Short mmCIF file of C-alpha atoms and ligand atoms in Angstrom, two decimals:
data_model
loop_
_atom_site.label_atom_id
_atom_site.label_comp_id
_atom_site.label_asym_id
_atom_site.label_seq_id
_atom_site.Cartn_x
_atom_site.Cartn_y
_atom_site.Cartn_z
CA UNK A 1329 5.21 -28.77 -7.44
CA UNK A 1330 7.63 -25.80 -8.27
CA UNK A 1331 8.73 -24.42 -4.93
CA UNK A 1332 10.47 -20.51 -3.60
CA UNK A 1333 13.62 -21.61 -2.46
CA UNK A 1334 16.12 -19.17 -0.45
CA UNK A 1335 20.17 -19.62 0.50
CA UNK A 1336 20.31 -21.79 3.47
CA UNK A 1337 21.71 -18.34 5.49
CA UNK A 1338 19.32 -16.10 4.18
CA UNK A 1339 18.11 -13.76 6.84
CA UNK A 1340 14.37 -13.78 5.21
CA UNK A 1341 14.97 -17.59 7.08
CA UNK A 1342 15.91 -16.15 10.24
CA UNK A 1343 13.11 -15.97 13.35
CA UNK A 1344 13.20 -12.54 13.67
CA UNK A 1345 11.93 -11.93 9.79
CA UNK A 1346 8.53 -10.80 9.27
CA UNK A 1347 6.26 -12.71 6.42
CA UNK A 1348 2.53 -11.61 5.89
CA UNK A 1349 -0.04 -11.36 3.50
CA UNK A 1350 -1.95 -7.74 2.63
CA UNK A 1351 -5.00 -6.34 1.43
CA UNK A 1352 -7.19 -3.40 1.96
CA UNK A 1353 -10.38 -2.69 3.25
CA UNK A 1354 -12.66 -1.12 0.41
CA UNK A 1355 -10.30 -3.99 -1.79
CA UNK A 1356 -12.00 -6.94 0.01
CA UNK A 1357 -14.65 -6.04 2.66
CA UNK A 1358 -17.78 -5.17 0.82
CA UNK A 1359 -20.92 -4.96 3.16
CA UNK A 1360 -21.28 -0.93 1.65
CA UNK A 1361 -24.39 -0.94 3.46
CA UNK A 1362 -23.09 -1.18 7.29
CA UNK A 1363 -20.97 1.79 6.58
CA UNK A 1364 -20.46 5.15 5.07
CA UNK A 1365 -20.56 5.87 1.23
CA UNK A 1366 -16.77 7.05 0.20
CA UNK A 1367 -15.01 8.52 -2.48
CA UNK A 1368 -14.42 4.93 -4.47
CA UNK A 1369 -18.31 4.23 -4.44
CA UNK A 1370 -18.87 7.76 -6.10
CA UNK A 1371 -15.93 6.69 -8.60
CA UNK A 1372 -17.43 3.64 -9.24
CA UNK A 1373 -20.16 5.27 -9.87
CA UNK A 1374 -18.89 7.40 -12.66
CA UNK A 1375 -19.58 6.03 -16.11
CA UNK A 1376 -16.18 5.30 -17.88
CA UNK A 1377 -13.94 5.31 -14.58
CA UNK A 1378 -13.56 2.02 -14.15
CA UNK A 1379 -12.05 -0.40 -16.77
CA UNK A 1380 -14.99 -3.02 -16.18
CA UNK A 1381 -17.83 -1.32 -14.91
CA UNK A 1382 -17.41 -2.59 -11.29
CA UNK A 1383 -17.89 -1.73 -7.67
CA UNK A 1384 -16.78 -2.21 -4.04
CA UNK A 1385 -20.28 -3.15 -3.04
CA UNK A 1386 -19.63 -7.00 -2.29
CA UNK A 1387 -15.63 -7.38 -3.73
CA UNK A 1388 -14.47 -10.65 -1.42
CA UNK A 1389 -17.67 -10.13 0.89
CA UNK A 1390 -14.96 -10.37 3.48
CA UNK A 1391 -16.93 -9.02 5.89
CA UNK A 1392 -18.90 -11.76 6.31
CA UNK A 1393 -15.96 -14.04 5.36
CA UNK A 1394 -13.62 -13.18 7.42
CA UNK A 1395 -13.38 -16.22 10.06
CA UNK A 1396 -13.09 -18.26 6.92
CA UNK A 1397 -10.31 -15.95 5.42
CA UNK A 1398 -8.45 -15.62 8.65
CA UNK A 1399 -8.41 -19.72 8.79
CA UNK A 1400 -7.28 -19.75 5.34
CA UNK A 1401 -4.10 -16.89 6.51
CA UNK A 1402 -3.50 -19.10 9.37
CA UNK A 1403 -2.95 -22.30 7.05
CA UNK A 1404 -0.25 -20.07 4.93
CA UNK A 1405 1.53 -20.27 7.81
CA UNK A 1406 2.55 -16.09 7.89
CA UNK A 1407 3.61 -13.85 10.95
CA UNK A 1408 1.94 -11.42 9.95
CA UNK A 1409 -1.23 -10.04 8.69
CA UNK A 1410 -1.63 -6.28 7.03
CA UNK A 1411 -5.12 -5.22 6.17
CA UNK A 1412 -6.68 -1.72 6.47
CA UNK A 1413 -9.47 -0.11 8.58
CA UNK A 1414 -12.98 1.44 6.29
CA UNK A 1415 -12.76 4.67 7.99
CA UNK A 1416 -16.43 4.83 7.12
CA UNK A 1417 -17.33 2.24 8.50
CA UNK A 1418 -15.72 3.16 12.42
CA UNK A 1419 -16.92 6.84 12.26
CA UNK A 1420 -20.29 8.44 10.91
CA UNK A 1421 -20.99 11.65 8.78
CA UNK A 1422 -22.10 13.30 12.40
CA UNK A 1423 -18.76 12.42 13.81
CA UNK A 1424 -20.15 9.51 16.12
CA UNK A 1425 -19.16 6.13 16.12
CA UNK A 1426 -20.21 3.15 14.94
CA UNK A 1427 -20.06 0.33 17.07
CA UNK A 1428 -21.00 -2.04 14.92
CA UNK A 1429 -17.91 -0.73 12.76
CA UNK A 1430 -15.31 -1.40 15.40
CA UNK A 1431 -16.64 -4.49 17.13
CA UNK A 1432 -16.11 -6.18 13.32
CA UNK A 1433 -12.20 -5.06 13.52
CA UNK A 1434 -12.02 -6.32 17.23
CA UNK A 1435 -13.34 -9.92 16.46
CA UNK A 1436 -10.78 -9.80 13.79
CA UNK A 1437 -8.00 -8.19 15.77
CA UNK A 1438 -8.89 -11.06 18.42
CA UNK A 1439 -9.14 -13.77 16.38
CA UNK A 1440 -5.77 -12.76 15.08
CA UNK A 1441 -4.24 -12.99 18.78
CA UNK A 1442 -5.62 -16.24 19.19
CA UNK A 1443 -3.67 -17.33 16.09
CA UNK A 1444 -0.62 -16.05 17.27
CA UNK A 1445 -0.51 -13.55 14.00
CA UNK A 1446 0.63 -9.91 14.52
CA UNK A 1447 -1.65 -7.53 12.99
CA UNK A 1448 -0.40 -4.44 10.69
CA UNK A 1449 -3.12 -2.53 10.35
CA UNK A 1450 -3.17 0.70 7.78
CA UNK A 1451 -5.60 3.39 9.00
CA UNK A 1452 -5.78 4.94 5.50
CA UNK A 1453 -5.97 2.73 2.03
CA UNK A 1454 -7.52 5.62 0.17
CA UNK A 1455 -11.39 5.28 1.12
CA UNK A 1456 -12.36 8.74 2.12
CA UNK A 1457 -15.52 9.28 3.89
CA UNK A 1458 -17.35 11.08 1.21
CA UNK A 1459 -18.92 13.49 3.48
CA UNK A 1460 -15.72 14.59 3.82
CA UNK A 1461 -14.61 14.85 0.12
CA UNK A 1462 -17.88 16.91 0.17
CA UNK A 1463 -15.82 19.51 2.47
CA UNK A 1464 -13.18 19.57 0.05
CA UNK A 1465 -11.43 16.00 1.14
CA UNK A 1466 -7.80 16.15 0.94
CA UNK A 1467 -7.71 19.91 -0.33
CA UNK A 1468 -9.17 20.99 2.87
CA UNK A 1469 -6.60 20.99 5.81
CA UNK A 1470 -9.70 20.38 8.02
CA UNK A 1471 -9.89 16.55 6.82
CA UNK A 1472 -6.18 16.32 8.70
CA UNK A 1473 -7.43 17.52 11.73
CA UNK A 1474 -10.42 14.62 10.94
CA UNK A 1475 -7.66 12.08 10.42
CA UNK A 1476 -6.07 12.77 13.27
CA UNK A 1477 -9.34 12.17 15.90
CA UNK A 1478 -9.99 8.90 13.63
CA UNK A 1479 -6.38 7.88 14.62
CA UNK A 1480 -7.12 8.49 18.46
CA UNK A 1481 -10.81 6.95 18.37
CA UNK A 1482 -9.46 3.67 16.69
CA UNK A 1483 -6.23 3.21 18.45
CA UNK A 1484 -8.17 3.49 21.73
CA UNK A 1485 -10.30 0.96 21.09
CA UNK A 1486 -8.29 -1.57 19.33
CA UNK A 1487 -6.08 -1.01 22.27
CA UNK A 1488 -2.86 -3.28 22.69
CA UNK A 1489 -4.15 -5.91 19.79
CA UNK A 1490 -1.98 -4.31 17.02
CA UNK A 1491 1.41 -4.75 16.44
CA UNK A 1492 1.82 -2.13 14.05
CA UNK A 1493 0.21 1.24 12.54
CA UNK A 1494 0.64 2.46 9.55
CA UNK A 1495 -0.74 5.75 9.30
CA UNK A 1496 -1.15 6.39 5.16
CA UNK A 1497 -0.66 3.50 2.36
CA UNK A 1498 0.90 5.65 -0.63
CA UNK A 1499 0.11 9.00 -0.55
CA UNK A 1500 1.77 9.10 -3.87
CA UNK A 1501 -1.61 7.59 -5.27
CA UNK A 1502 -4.09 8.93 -2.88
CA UNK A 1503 -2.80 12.40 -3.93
CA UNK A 1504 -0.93 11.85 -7.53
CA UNK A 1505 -3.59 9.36 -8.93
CA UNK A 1506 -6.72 10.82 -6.95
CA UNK A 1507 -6.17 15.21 -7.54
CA UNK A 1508 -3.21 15.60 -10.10
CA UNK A 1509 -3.62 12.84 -12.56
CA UNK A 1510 -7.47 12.27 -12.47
CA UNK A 1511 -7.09 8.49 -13.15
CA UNK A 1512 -8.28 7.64 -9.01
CA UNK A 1513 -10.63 8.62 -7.07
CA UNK A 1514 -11.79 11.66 -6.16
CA UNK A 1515 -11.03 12.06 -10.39
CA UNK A 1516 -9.14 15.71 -9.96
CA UNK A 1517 -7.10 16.50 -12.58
CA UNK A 1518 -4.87 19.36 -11.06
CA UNK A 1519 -0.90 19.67 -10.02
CA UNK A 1520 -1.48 22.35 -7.76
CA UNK A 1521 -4.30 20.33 -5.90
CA UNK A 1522 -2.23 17.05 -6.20
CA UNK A 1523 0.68 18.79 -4.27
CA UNK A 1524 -1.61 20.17 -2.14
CA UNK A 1525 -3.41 17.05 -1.12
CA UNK A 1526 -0.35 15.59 -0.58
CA UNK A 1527 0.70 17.98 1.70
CA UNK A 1528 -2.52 17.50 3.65
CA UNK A 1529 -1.91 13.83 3.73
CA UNK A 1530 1.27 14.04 5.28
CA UNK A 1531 0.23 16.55 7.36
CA UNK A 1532 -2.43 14.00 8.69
CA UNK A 1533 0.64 11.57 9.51
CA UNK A 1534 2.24 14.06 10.92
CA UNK A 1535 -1.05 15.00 13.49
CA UNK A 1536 -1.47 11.11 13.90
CA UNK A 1537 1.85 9.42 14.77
CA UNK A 1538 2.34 11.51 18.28
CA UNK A 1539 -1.64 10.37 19.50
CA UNK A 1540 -0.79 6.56 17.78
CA UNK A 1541 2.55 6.34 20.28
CA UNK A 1542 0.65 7.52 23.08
CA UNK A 1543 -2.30 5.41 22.83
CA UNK A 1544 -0.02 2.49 21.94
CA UNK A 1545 3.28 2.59 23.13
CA UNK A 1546 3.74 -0.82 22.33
CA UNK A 1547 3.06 -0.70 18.94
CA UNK A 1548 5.41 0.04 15.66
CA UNK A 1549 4.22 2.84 14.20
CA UNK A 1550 4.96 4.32 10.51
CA UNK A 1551 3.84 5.42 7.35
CA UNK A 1552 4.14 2.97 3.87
CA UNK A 1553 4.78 4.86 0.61
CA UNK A 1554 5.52 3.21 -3.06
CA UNK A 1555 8.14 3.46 -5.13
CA UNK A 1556 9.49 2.88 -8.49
CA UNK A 1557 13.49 3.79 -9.10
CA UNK A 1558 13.29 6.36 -12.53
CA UNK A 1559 15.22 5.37 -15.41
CA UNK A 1560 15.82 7.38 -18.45
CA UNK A 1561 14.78 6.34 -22.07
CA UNK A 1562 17.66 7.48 -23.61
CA UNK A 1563 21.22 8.42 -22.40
CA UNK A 1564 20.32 12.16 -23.61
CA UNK A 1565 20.69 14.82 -21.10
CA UNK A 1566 16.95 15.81 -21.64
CA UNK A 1567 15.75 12.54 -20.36
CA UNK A 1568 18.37 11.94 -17.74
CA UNK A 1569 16.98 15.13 -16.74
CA UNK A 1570 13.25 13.81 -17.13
CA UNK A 1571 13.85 10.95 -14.69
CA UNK A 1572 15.90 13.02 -12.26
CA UNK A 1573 12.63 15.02 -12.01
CA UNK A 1574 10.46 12.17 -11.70
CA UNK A 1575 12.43 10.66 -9.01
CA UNK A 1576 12.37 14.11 -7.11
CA UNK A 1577 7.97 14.51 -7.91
CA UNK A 1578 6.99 11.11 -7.56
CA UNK A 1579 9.66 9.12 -5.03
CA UNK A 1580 11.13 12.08 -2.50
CA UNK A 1581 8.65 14.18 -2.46
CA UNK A 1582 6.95 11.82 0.18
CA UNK A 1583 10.26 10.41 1.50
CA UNK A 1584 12.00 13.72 1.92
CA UNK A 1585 9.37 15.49 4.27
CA UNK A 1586 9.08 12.98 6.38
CA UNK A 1587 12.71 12.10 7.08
CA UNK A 1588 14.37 15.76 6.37
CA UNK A 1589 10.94 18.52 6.53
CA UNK A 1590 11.16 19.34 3.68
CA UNK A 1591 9.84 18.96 0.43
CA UNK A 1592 12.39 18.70 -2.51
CA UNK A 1593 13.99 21.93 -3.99
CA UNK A 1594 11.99 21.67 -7.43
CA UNK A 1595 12.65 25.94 -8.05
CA UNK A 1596 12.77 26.10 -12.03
CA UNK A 1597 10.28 23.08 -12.53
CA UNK A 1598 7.42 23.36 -10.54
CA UNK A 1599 5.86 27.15 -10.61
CA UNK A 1600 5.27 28.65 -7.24
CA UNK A 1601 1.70 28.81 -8.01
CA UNK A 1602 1.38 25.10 -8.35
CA UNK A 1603 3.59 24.70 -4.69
CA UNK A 1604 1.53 23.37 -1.43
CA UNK A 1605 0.18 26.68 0.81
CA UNK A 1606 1.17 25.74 4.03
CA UNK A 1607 1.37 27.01 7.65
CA UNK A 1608 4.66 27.74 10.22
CA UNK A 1609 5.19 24.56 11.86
CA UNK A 1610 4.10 22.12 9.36
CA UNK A 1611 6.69 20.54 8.17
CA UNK A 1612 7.92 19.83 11.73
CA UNK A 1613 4.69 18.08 12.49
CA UNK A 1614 5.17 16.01 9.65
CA UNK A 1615 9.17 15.04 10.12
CA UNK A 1616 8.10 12.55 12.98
CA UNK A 1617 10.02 9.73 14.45
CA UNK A 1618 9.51 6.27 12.22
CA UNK A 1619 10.35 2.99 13.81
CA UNK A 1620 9.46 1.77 10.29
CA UNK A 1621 9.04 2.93 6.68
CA UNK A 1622 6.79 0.30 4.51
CA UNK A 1623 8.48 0.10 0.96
CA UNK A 1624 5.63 -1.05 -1.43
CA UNK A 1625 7.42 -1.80 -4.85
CA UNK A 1626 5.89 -3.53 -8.45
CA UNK A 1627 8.06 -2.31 -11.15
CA UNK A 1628 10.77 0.75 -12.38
CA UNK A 1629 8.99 3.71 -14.56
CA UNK A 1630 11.37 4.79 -17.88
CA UNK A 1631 11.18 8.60 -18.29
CA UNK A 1632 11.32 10.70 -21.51
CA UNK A 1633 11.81 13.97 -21.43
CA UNK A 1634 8.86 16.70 -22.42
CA UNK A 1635 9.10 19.73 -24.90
CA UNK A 1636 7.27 21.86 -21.88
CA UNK A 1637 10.88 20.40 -19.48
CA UNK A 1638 8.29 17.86 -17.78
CA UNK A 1639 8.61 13.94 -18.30
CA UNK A 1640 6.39 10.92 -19.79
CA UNK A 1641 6.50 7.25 -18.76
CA UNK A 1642 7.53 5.17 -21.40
CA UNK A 1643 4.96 2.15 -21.14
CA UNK A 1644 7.25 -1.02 -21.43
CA UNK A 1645 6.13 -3.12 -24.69
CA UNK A 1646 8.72 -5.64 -24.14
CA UNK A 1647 8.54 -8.77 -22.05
CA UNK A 1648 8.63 -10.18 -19.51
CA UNK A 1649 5.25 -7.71 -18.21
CA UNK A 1650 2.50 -8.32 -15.70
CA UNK A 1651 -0.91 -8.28 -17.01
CA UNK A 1652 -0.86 -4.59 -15.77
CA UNK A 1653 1.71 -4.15 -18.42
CA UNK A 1654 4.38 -3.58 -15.47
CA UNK A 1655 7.54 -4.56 -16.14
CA UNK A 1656 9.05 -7.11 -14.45
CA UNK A 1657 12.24 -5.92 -13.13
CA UNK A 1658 13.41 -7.59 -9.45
CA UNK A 1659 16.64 -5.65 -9.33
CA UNK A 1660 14.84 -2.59 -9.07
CA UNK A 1661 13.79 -3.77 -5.18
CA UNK A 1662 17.18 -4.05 -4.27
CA UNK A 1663 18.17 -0.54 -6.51
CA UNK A 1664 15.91 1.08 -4.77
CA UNK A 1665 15.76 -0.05 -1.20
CA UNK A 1666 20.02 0.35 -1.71
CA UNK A 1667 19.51 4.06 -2.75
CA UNK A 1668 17.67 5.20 -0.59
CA UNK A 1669 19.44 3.78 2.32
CA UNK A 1670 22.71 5.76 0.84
CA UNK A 1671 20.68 8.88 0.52
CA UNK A 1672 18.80 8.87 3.59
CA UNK A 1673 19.33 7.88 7.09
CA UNK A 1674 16.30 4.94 7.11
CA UNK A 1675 14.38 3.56 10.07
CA UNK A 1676 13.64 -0.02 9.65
CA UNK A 1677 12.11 -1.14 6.36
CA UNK A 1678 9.33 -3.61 5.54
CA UNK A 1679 8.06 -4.40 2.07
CA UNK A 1680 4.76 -3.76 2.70
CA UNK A 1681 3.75 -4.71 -0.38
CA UNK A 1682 4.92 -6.58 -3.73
CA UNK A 1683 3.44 -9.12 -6.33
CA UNK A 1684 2.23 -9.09 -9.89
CA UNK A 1685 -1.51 -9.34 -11.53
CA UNK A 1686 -1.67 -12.30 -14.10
CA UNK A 1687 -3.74 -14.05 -16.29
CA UNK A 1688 -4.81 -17.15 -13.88
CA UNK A 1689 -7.40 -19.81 -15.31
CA UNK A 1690 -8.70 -22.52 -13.17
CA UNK A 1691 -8.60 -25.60 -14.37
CA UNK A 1692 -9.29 -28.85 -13.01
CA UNK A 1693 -10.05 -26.98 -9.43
CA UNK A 1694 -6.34 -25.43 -9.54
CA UNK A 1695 -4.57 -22.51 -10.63
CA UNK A 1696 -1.07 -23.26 -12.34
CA UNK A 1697 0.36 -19.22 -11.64
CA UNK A 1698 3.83 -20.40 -12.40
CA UNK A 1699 5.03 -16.95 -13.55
CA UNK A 1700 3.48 -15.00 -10.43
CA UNK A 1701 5.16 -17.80 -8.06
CA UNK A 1702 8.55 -17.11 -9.76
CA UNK A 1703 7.76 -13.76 -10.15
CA UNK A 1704 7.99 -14.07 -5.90
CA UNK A 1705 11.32 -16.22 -6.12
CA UNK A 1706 12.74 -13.40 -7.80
CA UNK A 1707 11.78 -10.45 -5.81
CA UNK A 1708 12.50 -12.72 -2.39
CA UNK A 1709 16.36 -12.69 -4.04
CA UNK A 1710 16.32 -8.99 -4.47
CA UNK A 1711 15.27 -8.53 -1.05
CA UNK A 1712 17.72 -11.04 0.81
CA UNK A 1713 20.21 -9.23 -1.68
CA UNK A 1714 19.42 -5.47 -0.18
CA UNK A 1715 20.26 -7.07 3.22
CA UNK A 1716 23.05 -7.89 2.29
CA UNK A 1717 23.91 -4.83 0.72
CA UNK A 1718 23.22 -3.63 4.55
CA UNK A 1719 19.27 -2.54 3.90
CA UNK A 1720 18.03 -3.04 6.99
CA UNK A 1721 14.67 -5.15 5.77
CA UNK A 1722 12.84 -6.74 8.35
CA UNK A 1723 9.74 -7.77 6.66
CA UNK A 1724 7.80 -8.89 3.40
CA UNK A 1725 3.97 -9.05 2.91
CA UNK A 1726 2.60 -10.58 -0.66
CA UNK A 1727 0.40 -8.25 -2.14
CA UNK A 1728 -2.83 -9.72 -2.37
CA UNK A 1729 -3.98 -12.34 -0.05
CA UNK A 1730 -7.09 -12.60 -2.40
CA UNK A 1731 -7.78 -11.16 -5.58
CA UNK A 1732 -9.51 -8.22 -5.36
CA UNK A 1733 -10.69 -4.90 -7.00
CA UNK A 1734 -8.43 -3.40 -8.39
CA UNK A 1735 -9.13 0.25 -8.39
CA UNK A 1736 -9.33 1.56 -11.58
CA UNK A 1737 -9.27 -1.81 -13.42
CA UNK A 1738 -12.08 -3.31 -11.61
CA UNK A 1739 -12.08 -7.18 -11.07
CA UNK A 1740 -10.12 -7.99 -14.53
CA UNK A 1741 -6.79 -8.01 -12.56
CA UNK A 1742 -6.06 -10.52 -10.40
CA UNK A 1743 -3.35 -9.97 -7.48
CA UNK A 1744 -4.23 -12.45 -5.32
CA UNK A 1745 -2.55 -15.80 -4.14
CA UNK A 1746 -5.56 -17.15 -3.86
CA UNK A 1747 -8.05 -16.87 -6.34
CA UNK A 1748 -11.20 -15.78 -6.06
CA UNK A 1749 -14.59 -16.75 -7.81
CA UNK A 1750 -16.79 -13.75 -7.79
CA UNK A 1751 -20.10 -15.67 -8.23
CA UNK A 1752 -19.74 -18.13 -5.61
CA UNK A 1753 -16.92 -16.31 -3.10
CA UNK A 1754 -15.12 -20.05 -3.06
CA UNK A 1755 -11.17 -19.72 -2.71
CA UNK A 1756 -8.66 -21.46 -4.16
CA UNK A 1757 -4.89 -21.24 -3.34
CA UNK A 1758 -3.19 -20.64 -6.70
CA UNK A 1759 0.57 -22.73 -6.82
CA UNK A 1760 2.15 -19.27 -5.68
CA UNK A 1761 0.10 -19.78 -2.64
CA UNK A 1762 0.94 -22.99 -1.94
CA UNK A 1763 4.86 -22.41 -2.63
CA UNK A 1764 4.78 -19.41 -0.15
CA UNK A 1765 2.92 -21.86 2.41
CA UNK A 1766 6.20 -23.85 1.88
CA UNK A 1767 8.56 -21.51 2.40
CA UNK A 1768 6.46 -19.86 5.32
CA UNK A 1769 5.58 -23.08 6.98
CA UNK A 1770 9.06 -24.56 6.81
CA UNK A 1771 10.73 -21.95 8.47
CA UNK A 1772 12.84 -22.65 11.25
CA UNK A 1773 10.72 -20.23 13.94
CA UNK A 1774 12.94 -20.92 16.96
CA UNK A 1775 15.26 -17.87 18.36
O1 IFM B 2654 -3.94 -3.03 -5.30
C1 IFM B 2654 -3.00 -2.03 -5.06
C2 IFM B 2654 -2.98 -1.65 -3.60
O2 IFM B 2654 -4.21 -1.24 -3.15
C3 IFM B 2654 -1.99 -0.54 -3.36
N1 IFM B 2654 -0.71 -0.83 -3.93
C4 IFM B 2654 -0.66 -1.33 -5.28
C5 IFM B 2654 -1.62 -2.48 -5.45
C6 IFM B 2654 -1.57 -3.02 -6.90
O3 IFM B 2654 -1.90 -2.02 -7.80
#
């Protein structure tokens, strides 16, 4: 069997490193009954929104799997275990709360402590309530204020059994993908109401992190945000220019708030109409402490410059490519994780997320993924070479446990290191799987 090996004196080998699994909540959970409708079930939907027609109704029916899935994340031998809370499903359209809703994420927030794994929980993976898309969802500042009382009411009751919060997984998409480009849910296709939802998701951080700390001082608490280092097509001023701008819209203008309040100093591209309205005080609400920042990375974007001074993404035709057509490009981990640390003055980091959706087949009861599992050898590399660089990394979680839906593209791409069989919900750990079991389970643990 092909294996992930790492240098003997590779701190990813050390005790103190961090390795977990991820997934998400509207990603995995299904049960849409037991909670509220949100904006991805009125996406769904949609005719034409997603690639195959598909829903979150059932996904991994991990709701009802979950003793079984949590066995099967014990036997990967991980530290960790990063999943996401169904706001909808912990707090009704009347504002009360569902019981029912938060006993499910304390059995599995206990069952986790039993198995000595420290849960990173996310308290938003993009499923807004819709009855609160229906007030305007993250155009209305109101649905911060929301966020915020969501934070307090969960971290109460969950109490000292999480290790970590994460406030928001990638804004960039929640706000980018779901208001400015269209492609996400809630479908807007607007840059002033992308900015401005992005504000308001920040702004929610902002409101959450001081009520997180003081419900749980003991746990880490941060933010995760995605990014992809900008290249330029072409050594042409234009598109060095094209990817500057990129980096600025797409990378720092989540980073930059929330380390520096403030946004980036876009005068001369982005028109003051199309700028976030905003109140006195907001930006200090948002620059909170960190004692983490999750790094979720996939691939690098190549920019070309515009006629109208904006940029294009060059979609990459040449291999090697996921089957999301994402390049696959491991130095850009290290790149990016190495640049920011020079431009910024970082909290700890954890890659939060990284893997690659490809074509698996089953045969014979197994799945062969050779290029996903070296696909992880590589990206492993770039990470034990950003430490070395000085990043300080202290954590990696394979994105997906299981494969999942897949926003947009439905079921057809699968993420997972374990594969999943949609008719009968059986699992079946795919050789990536098995190779990170390996490297996870070999691990000299002792301080
Ligand atoms: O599946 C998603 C996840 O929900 C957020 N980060 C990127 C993944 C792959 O597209």
């Amino acid at each position: 069997m092909k294996q992930i090996l790492l240098p003997n004196d590779s701190a990813l080998l050390q005790h103190r490193f961090t390795f977990g699994v991820a997934t998400a909540a509207f990603q995995i959970e299904g049960a849409a009954a037991l909670r509220e409708p949100c904006i991805w079930d009125t996406f769904c939907a949609e005719p034409g929104r997603i690639r195959d027609g598909s829903d979150g109704l059932v996904a991994c029916d991990h709701f009802h799997r979950w003793r079984d899935d949590l066995a099967l994340i014990a036997s990967l031998g991980v530290d960790a275990y990063r999943f996401s809370i169904a706001w909808g499903r912990v707090i009704r359209a009347d504002g009360s709360v569902n019981a029912e809703g938060i006993a499910f994420y304390l059995a599995l927030l206990d069952e986790l402590q039993t198995r000595n794994i420290k849960a990173y929980v996310t308290l938003y993976h993009w499923d807004l309530p819709q009855y609160l898309q229906d007030k305007g969802g993250w155009l209305n500042r109101e649905t911060a204020y929301r966020f915020a009382e969501y934070a307090d009411i969960v971290s109460r009751a969950f109490g000292d059994r999480v290790y970590s919060y994460a406030t928001l997984n990638e804004p960039f998409c929640s706000a980018y993908l779901g208001y400015e480009a269209g492609i996400h849910a809630p479908g807007v296709q607007n840059r002033q109401a992308g900015r401005q939802a992005a504000h308001h998701l920040l702004l929610a951080h902002g409101l959450a992190m001081p009520i997180l700390r003081r419900n749980c001082p003991q746990a880490l608490t941060g933010i995760v945000l995605n990014f992809s280092p900008c290249f330029a097509a072409t050594t042409s001023a234009a598109d060095q220019q094209a990817a500057w701008l990129a980096d600025q819209y797409h990378n720092h203008w989540y980073l930059q708030p929330l380390l520096e309040g403030c946004y980036p100093d876009l005068t001369g591209h982005l028109a003051s109409t199309d700028l976030p309205q905003m109140l006195a005080g907001d930006l200090d609400i948002i620059a909170q402490p960190l004692d983490f920042l999750g790094v979720n990375y996939y691939t690098r974007t190549v920019f070309t410059a515009r006629d109208d001074g904006w940029f294009s993404d060059v979609k990459p035709s040449q291999p090697p490519l996921t089957d999301m057509g994402w390049e696959i490009y491991p130095q850009g981990l290290t790149e990016i994780l190495v640049q920011l640390q020079q431009r910024y003055t970082l909290p700890p980091i954890y890659i939060t997320e990284n893997g690659a959706a490809m074509v698996d087949t089953l045969q014979e009861g197994s799945i062969n993924d050779v290029a996903r599992l070296e696909y992880y050898q590589q990206h492993l590399l770039a990470t034990d070479a950003a430490i070395r660089a000085g990043v300080d990394v202290r954590g990696y979680f394979a994105w997906s446990l299981l494969d999942n839906f897949e926003w947009a593209e439905g079921y057809a791409k699968r993420f997972g290191i374990v594969y999943v069989d949609y008719h009968t919900q059986q699992r079946t750990v795919k050789a990536s799987g098995l190779a990170l079991q390996q490297l996870w389970s070999n691990r000299n643990k002792k301080a």
